[in-house]
Short mmCIF file of C-alpha atoms and ligand atoms in Angstrom, two decimals:
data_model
loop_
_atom_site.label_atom_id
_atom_site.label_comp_id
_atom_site.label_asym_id
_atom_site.label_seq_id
_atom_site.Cartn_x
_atom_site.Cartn_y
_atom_site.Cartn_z
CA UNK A 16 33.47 29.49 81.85
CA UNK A 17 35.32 28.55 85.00
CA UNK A 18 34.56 31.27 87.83
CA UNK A 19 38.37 32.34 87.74
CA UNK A 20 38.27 33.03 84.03
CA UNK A 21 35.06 35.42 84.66
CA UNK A 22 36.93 37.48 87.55
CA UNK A 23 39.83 37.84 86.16
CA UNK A 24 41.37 41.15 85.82
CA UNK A 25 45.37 41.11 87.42
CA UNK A 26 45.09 45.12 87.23
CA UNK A 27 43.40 45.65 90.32
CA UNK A 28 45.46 43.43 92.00
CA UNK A 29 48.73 45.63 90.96
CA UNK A 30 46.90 48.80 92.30
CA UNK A 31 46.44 47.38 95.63
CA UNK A 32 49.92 46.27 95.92
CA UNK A 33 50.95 49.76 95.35
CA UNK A 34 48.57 51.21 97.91
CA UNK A 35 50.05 49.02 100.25
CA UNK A 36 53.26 49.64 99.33
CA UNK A 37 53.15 53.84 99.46
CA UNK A 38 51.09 53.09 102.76
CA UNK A 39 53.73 50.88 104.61
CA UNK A 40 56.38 53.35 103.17
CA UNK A 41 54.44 56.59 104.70
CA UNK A 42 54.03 54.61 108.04
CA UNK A 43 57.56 54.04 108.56
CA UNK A 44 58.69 57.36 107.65
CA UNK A 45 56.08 58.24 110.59
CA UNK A 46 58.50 55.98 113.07
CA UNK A 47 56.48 52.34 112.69
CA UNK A 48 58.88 49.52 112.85
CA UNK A 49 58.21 46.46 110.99
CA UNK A 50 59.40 42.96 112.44
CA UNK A 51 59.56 39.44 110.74
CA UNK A 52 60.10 36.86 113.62
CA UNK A 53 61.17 33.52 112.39
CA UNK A 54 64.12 31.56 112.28
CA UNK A 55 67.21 30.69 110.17
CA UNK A 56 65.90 27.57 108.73
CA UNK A 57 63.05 29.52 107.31
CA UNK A 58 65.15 32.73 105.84
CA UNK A 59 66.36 31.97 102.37
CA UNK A 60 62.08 31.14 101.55
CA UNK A 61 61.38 34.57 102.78
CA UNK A 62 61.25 37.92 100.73
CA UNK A 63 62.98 40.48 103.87
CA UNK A 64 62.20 43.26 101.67
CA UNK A 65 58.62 43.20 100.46
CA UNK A 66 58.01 46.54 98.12
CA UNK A 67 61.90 46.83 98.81
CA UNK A 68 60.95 48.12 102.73
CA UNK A 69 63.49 46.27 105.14
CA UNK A 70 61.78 44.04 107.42
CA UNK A 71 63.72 43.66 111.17
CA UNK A 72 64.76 40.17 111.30
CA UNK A 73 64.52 38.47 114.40
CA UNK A 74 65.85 34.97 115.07
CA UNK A 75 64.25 33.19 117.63
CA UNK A 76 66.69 30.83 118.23
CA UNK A 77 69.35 33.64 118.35
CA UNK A 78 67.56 35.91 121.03
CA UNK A 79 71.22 37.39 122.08
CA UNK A 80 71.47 39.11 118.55
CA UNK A 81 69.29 41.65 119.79
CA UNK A 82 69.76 44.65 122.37
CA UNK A 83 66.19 43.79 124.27
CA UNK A 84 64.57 40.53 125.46
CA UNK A 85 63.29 38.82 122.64
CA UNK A 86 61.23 36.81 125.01
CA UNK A 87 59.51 40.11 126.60
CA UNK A 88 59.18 41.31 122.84
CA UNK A 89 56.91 38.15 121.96
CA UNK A 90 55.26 38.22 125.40
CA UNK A 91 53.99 41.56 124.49
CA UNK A 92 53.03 40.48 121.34
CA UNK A 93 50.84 37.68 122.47
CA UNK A 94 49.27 39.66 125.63
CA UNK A 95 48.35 42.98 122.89
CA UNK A 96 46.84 40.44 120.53
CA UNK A 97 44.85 38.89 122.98
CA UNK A 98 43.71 42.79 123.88
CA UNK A 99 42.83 43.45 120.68
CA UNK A 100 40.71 40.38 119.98
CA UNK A 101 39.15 41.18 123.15
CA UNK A 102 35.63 39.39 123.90
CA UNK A 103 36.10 37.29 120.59
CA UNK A 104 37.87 35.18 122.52
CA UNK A 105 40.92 34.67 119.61
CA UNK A 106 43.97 35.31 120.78
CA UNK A 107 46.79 33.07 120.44
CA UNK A 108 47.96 30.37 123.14
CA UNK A 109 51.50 31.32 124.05
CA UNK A 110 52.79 28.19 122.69
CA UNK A 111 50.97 28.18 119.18
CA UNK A 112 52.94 31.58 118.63
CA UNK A 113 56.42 29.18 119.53
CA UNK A 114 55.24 25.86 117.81
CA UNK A 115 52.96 26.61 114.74
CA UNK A 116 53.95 30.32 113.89
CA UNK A 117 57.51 30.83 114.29
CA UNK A 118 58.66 27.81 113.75
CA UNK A 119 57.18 26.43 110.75
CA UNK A 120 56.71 30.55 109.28
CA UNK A 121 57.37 34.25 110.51
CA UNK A 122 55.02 36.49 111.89
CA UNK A 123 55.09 40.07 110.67
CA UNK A 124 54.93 42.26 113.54
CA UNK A 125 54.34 46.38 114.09
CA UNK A 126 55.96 47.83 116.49
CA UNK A 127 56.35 52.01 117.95
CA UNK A 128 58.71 53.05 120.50
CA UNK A 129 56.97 52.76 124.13
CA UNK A 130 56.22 56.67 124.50
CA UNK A 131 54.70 56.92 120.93
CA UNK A 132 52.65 53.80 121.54
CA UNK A 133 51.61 55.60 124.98
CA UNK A 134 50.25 58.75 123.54
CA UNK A 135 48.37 57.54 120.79
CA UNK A 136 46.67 55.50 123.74
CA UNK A 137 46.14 58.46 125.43
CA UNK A 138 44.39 60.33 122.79
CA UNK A 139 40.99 59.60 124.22
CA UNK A 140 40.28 57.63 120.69
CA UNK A 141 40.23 53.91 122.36
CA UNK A 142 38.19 52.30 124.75
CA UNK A 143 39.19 52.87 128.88
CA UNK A 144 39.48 49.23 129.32
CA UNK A 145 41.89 48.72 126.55
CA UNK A 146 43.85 51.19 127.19
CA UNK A 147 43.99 50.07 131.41
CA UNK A 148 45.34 46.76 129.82
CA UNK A 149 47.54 48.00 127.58
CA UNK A 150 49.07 50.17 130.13
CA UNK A 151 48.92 46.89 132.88
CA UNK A 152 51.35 45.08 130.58
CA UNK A 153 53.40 47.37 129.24
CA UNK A 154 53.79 48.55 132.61
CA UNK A 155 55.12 44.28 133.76
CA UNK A 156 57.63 44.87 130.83
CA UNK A 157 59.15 47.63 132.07
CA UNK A 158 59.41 46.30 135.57
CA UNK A 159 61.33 43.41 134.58
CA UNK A 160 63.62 45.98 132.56
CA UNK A 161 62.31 45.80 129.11
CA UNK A 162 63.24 48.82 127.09
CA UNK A 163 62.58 47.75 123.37
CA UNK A 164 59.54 48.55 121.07
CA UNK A 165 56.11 47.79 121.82
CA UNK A 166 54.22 45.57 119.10
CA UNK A 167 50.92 46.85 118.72
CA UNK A 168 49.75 45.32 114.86
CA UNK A 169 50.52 41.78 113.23
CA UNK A 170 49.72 38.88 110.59
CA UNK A 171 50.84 35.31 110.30
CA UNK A 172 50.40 32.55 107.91
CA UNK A 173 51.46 29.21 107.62
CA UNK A 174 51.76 26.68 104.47
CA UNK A 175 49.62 23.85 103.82
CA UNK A 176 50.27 20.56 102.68
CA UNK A 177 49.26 21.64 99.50
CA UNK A 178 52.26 23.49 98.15
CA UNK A 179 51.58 27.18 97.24
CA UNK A 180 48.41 27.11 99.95
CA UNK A 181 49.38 29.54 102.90
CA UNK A 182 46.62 29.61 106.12
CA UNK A 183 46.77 32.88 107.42
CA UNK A 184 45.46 34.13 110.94
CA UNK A 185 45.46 37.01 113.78
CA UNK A 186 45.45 39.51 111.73
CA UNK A 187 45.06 42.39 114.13
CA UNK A 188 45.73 45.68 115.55
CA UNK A 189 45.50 47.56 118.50
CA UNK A 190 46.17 50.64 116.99
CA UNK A 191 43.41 51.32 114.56
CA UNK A 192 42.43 54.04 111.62
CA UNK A 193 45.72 54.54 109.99
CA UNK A 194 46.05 51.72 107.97
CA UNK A 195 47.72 49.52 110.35
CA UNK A 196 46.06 46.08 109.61
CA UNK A 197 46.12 46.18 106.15
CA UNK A 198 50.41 47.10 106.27
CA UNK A 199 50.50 44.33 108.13
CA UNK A 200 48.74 41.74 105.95
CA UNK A 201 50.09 43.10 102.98
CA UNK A 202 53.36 43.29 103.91
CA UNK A 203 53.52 39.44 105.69
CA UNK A 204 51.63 37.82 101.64
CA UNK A 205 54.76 39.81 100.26
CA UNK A 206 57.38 37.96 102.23
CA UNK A 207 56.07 34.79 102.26
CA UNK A 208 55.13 34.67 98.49
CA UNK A 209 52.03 32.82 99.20
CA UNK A 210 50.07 32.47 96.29
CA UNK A 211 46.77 30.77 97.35
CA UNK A 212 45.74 31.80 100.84
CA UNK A 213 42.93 30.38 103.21
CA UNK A 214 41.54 32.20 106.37
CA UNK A 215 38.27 32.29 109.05
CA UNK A 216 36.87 35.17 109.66
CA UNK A 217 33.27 36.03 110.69
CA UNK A 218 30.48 37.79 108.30
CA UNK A 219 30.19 40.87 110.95
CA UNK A 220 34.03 41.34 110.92
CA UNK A 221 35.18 44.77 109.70
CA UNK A 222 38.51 42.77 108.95
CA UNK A 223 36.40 42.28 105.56
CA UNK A 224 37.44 45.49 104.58
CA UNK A 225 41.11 44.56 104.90
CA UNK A 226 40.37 41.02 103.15
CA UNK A 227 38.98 42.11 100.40
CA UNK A 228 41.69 44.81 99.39
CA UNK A 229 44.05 41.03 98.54
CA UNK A 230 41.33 39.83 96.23
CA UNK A 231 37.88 38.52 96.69
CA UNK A 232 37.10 35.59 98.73
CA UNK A 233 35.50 32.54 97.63
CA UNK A 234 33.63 30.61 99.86
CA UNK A 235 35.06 27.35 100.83
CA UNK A 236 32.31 26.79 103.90
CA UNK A 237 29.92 29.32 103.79
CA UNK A 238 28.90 28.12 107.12
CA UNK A 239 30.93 26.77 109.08
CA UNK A 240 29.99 25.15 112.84
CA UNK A 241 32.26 24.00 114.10
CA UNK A 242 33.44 26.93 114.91
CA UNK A 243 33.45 28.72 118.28
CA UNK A 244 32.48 32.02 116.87
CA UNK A 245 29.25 32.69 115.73
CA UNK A 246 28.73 33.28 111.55
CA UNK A 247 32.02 31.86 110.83
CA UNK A 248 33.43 31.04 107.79
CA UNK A 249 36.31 29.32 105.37
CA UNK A 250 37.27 31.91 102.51
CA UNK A 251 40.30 31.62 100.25
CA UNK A 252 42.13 34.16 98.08
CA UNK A 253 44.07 33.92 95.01
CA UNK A 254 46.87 36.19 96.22
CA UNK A 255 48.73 36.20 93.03
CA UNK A 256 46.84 37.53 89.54
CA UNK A 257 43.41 35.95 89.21
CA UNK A 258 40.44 36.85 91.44
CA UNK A 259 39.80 40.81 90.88
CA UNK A 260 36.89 42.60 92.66
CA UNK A 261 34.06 42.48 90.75
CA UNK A 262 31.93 45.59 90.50
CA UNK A 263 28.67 45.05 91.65
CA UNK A 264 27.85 42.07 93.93
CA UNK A 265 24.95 39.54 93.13
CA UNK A 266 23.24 40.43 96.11
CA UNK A 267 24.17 41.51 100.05
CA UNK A 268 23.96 39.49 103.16
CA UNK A 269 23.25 40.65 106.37
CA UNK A 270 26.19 39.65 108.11
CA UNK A 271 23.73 37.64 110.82
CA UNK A 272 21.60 36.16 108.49
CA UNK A 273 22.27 32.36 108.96
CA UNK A 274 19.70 30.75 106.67
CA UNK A 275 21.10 32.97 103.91
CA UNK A 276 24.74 31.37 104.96
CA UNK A 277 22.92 27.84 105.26
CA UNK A 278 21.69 28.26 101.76
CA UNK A 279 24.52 29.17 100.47
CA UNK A 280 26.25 26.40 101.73
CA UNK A 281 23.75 23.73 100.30
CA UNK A 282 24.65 25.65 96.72
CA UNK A 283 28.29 24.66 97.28
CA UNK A 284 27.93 21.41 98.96
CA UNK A 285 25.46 20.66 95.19
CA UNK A 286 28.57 22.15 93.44
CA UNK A 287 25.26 24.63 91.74
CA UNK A 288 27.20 27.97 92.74
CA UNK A 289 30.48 29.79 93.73
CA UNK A 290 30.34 32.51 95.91
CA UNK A 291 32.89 35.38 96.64
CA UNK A 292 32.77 38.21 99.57
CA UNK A 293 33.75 40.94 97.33
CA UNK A 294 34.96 44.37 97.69
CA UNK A 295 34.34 46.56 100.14
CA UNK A 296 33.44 43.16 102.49
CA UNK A 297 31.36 44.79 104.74
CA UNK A 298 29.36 47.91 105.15
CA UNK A 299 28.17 48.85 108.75
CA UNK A 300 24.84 50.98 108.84
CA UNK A 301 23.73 51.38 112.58
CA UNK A 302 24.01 48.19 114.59
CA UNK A 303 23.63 46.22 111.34
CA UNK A 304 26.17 45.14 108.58
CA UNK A 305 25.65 43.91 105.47
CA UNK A 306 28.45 41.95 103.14
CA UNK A 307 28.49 42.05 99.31
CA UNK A 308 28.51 38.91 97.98
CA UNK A 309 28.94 37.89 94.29
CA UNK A 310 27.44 34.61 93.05
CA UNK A 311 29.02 32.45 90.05
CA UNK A 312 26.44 29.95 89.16
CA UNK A 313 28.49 26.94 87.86
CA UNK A 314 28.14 25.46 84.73
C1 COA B 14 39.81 44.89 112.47
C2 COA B 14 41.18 45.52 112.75
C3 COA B 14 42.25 44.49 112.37
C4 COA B 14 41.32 46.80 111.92
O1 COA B 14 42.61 47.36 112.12
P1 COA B 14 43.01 48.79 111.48
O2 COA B 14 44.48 48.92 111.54
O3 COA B 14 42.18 49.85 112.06
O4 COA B 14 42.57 48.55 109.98
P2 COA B 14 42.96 49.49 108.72
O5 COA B 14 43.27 50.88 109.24
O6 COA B 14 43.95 48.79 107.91
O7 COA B 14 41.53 49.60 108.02
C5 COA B 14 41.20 48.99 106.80
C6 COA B 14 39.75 49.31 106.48
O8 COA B 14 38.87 48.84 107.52
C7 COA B 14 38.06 49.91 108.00
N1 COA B 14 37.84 49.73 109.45
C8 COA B 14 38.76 49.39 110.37
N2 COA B 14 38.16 49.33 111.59
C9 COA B 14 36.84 49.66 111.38
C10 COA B 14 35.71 49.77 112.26
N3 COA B 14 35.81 49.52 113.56
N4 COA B 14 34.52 50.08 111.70
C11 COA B 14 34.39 50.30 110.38
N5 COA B 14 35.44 50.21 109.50
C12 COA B 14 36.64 49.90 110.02
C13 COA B 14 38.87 51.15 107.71
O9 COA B 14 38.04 52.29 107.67
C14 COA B 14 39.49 50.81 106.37
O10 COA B 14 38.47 50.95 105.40
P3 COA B 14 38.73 51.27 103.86
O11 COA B 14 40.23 51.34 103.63
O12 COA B 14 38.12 50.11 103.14
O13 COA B 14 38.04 52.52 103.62
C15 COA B 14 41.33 45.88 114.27
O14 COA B 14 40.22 46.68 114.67
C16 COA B 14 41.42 44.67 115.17
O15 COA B 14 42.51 44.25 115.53
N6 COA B 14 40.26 44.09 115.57
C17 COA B 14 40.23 42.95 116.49
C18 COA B 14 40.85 41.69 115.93
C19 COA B 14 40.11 41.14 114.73
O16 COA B 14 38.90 40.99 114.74
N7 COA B 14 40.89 40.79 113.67
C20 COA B 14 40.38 40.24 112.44
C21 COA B 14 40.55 38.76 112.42
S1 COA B 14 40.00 38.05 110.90
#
């Protein structure tokens, strides 16, 4: 039986989109705004209401259609994702946001007025150092004279060559615990209708947890080195109807355990095995965390 055929259970897949859907909705009602930054060559592909919510659009070759600087608005962007990735070293050259996100896709951005943003900063929840930067940048905008929202959550993708294959990255927030992320992601597969989609993340990511709510992930490079961050890997997900979450996983990884990744990786390169990160992605116990991982011997 092909591995798809064994997980296959579309269900699942229509209660997550309706989680997502009655969380985005909730989180707007509670003031988020929700951004899709593209441009007009790219707008007819592009579903502006995902779970009928009305996505901002925001041309970037028509900044003047907007009452703020479009420019600051991006800068901001960039300088909070690069916060939020922190000592991963991940955020996003300036230019790869221009060249290879909002050009050839959208990003889906989240975005609070400034004094909402500043108080949930505030609360004591979040770590003195991010909040110093936040404050340093946010601070710049307003000195040159921006007044418009602050993002402070986002998702992009891309498509592939391969038509119906998305590549999805920077999937972050700086604002964390209220479902934030996962809007994000959910809402940015929704508009851009991707059906297969490919990603790296890292085994000791809690960003599994958010994965793993759009389907499991099957290994494409279980390890994968030439990466620069450590226990890397390749997954894709079947964003559509087929993968579901399976209930119980074959076994679970510690997420540092690189022979374990190695040997998985030999299965695959022998085509002997499939392997999918399934649902919840990652449990943290202490300084450890381990990721359940469900193997499909192949046929
Ligand atoms: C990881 C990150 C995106 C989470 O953002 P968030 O808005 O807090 O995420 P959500 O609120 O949507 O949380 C989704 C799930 O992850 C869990 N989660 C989020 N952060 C967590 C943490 N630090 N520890 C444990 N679990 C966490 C939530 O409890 C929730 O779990 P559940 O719904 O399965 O019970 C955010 O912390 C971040 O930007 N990190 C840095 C950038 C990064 O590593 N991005 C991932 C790239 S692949």
């Amino acid at each position: 039986m092909h591995p798809r055929e064994y997980l296959c259970n579309p269900e699942v897949r229509l209660e997550n989109a309706r989680e997502v859907e009655k969380l985005a909705k909730r989180l707007q009602s509670e003031g988020a705004q929700y951004f899709l930054v593209s441009n007009d060559a790219m707008r007819s592909a592009l579903d502006l209401h995902p779970f009928g919510i009305d996505l901002r659009w925001i041309d970037v070759m028509k900044t003047h259609e907007q009452e703020w600087s479009v420019f600051e608005f991006l800068r901001l962007y960039n300088l909070i994702d690069s916060l939020a990735f922190g000592q991963r070293g991940l955020g996003m050259p300036h230019w790869v946001m221009v060249d290879l996100a909002v050009l050839p896709s959208a990003i889906t951005i989240i975005a609070w007025p400034k004094e909402r943003l500043l108080e949930e900063v505030r609360s004591g929840r979040y770590r003195p150092d991010l909040v110093e930067g936040l404050m340093d940048v946010v601070r710049q905008a307003e000195d040159g004279g921006y007044d418009g929202p602050i993002p402070f959550a986002a998702y992009c993708a891309v498509p592939t060559a391969q038509s119906s294959r998305w590549v999805g990255w920077s999937l972050w927030s700086f604002v964390t615990g209220y479902g934030f992320a996962t809007v994000a992601k959910g809402l940015a597969l929704k508009t851009y209708r991707a059906a297969i989609l490919d990603g790296v993340t890292q085994y000791d990511n809690v960003s599994l947890r958010i994965h793993t709510k759009f389907g499991s992930l099957r290994l494409r490079s279980a390890f994968l080195d030439i990466h620069t961050a450590a226990h890397s890997f390749v997954y894709e997900s079947d964003v559509v109807s087929t993968l579901r979450h399976a209930h119980e996983p074959t076994f679970w990884m510690d997420s540092q355990d690189i022979e374990c990744q190695k040997r998985m990786q030999k299965c695959i390169d022998e085509g002997t095995s499939d392997f999918y990160i399934v649902a919840p992605g990652i449990v943290r116990e202490g300084e450890t965390s381990r990721v359940p991982i469900l193997e499909v011997p192949i046929d």
